[in-house]
PDB file of C-alpha atoms in Angstrom:
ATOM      1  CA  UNK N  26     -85.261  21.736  73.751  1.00 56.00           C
ATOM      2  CA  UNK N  27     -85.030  21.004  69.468  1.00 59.00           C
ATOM      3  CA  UNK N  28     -84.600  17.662  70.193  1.00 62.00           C
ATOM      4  CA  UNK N  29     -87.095  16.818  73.337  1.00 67.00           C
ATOM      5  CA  UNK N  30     -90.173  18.262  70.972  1.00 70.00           C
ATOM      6  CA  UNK N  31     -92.273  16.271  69.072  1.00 67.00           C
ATOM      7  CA  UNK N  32     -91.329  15.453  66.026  1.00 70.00           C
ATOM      8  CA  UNK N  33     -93.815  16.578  62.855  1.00 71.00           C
ATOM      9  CA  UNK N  34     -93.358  14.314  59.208  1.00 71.00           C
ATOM     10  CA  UNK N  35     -95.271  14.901  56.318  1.00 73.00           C
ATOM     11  CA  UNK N  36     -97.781  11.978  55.810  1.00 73.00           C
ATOM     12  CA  UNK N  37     -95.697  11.301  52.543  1.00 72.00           C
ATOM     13  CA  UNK N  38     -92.339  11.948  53.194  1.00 74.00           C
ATOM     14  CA  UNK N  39     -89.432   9.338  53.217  1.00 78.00           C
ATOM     15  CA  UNK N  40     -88.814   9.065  56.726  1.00 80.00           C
ATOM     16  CA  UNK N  41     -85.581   8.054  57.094  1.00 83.00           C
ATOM     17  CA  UNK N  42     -83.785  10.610  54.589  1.00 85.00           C
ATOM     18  CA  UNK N  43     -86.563  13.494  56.309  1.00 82.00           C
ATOM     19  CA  UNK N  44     -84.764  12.516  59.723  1.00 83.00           C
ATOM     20  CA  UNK N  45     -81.150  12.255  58.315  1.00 88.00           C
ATOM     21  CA  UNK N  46     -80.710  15.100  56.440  1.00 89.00           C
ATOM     22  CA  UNK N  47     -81.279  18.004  59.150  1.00 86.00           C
ATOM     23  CA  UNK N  48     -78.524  16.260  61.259  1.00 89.00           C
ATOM     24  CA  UNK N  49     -75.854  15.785  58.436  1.00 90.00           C
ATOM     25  CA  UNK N  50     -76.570  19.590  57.240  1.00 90.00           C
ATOM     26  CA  UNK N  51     -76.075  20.091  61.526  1.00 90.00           C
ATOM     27  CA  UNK N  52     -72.533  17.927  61.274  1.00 91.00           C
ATOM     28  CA  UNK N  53     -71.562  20.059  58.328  1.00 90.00           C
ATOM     29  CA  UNK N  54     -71.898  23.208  60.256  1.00 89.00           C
ATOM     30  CA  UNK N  55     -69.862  21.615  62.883  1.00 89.00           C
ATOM     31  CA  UNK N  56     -67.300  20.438  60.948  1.00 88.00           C
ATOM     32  CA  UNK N  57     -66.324  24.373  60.244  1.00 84.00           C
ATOM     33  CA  UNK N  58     -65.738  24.255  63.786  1.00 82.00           C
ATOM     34  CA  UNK N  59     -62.336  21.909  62.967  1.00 77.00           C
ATOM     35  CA  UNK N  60     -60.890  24.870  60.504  1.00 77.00           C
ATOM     36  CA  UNK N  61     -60.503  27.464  63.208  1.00 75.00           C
ATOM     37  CA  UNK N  62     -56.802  28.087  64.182  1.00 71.00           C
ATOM     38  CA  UNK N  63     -55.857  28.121  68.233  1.00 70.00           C
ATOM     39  CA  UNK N  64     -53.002  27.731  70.079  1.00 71.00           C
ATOM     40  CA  UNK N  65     -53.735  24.441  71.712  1.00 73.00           C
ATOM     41  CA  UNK N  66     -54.574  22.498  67.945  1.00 71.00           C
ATOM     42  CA  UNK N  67     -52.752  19.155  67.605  1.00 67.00           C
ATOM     43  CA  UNK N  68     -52.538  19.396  64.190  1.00 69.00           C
ATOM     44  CA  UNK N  69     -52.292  21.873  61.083  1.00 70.00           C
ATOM     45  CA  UNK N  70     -54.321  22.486  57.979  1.00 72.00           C
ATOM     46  CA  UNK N  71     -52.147  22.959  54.739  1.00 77.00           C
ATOM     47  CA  UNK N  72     -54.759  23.684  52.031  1.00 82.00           C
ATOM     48  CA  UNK N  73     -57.767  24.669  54.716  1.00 82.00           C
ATOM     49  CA  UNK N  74     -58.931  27.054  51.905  1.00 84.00           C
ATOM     50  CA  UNK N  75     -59.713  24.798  49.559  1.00 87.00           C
ATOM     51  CA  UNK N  76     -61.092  22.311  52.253  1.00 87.00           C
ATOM     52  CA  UNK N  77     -63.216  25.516  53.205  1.00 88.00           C
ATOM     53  CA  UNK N  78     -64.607  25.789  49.494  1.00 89.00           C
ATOM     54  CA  UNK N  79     -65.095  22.005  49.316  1.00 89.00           C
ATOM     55  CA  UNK N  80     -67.038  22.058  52.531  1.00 89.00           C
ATOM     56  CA  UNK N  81     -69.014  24.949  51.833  1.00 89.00           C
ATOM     57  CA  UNK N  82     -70.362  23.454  48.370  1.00 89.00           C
ATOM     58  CA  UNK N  83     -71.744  20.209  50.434  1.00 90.00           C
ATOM     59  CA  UNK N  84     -74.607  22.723  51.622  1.00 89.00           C
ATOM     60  CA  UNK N  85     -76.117  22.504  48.215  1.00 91.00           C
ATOM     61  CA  UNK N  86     -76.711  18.827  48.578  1.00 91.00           C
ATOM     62  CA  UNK N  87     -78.495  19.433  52.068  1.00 92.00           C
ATOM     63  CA  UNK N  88     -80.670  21.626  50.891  1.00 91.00           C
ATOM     64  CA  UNK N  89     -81.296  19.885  47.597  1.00 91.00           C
ATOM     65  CA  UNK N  90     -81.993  16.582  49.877  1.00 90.00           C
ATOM     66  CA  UNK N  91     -83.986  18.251  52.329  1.00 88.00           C
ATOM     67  CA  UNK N  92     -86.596  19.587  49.623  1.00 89.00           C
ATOM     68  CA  UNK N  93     -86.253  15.991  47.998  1.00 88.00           C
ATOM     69  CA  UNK N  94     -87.253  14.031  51.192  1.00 87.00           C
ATOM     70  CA  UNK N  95     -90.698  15.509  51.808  1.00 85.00           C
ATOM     71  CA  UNK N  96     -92.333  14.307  48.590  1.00 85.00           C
ATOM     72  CA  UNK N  97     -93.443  17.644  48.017  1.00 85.00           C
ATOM     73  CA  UNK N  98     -93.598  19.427  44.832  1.00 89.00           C
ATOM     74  CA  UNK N  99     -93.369  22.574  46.139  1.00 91.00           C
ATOM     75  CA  UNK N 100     -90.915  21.572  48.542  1.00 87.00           C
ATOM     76  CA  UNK N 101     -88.305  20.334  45.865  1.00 89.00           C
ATOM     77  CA  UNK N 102     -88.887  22.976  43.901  1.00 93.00           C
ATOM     78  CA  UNK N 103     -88.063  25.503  46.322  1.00 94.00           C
ATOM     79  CA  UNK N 104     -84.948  23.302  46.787  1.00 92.00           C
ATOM     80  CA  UNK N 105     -84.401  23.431  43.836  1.00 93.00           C
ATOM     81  CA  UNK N 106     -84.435  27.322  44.034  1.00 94.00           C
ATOM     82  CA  UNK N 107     -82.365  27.853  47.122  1.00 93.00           C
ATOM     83  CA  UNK N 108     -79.352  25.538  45.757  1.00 92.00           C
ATOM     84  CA  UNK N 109     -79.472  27.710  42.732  1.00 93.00           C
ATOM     85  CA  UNK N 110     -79.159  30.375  45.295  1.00 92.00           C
ATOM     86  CA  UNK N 111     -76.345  28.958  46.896  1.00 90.00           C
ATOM     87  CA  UNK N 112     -74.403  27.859  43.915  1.00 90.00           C
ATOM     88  CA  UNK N 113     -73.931  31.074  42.531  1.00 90.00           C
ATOM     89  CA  UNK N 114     -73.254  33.127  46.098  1.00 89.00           C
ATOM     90  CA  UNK N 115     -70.083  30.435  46.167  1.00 89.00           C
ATOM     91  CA  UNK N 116     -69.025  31.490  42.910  1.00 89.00           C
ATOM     92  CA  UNK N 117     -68.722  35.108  43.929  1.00 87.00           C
ATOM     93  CA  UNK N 118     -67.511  34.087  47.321  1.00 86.00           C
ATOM     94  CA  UNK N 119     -64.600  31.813  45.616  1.00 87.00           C
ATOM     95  CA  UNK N 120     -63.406  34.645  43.430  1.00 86.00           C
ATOM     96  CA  UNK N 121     -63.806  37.276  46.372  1.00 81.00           C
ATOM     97  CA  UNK N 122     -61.874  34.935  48.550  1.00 82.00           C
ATOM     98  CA  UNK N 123     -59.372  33.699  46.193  1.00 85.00           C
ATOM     99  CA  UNK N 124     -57.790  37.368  45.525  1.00 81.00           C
ATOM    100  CA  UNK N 125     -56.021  37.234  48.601  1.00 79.00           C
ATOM    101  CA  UNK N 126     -55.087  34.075  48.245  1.00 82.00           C
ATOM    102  CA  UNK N 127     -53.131  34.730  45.050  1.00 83.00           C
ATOM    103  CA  UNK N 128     -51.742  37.684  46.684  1.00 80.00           C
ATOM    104  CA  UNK N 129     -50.295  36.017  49.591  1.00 81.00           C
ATOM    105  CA  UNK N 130     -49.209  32.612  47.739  1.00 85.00           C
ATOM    106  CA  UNK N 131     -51.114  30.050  49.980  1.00 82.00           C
ATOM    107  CA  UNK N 132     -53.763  28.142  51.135  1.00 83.00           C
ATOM    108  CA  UNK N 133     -53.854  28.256  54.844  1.00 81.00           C
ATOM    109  CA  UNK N 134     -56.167  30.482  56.668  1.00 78.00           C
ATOM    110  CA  UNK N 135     -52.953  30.971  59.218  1.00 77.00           C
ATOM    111  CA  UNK N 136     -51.004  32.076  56.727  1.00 77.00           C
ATOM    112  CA  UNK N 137     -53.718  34.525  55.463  1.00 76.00           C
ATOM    113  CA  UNK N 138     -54.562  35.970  58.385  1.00 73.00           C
ATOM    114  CA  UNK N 139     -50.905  36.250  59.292  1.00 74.00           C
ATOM    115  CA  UNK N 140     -50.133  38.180  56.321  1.00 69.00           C
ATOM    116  CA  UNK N 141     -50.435  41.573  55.456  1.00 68.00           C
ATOM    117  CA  UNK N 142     -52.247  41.033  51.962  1.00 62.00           C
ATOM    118  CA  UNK N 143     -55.954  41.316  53.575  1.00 67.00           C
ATOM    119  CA  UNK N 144     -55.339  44.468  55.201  1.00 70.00           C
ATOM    120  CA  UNK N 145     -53.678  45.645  51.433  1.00 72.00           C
ATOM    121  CA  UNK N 146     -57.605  44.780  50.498  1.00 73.00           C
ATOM    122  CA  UNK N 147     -59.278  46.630  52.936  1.00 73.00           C
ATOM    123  CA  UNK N 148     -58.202  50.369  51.063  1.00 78.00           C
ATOM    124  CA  UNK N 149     -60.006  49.172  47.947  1.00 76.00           C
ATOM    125  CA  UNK N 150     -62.849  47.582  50.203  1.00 73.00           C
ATOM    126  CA  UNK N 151     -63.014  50.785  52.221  1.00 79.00           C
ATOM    127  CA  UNK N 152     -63.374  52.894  49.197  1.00 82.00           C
ATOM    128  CA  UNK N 153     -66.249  50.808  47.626  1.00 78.00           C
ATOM    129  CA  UNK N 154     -67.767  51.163  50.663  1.00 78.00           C
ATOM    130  CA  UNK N 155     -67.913  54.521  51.255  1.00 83.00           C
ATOM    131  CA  UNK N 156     -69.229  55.218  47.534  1.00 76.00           C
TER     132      UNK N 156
END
């Protein structure tokens, strides 16, 4: 239904990067997809942590692009705004994430989540909570 609607540009927009840049932020989000573990994967991740963090940090680009391509002031400088945004919510999501990794010695979400260092996490997470 997105995609069958008509389509609405700015008068002074740059056309081609306004129609590109909404599907490559879509193929980003997609490309998480290829992270999750299953039984039936035909292949295996060895640093899918870091790939994660490298992955994640391409958002700031879409949303630095997608301000850019409308020719709008206010546009790019809302852009501007959210990327800040997002830059610093990786930071604390890197360190936050990163913990565990130490903990456990690896990389690998499989290993991670096959490990008993997140649930170590959770008393300290469960107390913060509750206060």
């Amino acid at each position: 239904k997105l995609f069958l609607k008509e389509t609405i540009k700015p008068q002074h927009s740059n056309n081609i990067m306004f129609t590109i840049v909404p599907v490559l932020g879509f193929s980003l989000a997609l490309m998480f997809w290829g992270m999750m573990s299953s039984k039936y994967i035909s292949y295996y991740l060895l640093f899918s942590l870091l790939l994660f963090f490298c992955m994640t940090s391409l958002n700031v680009y879409v949303i630095l692009l997608s301000g850019w391509a409308s020719n709008s002031m206010y546009a790019f400088l809302g852009a501007l705004r959210a990327s800040a945004q997002t830059i610093s919510y990786e930071i604390s999501m890197i360190v936050i994430l990163l913990f565990p990794a130490f903990l456990q010695w690896t990389f690998s979400w499989d290993n991670m989540f096959k490990g008993y260092g997140v649930m170590i996490l959770m008393v300290p997470v469960g107390v913060a909570w509750m206060i």
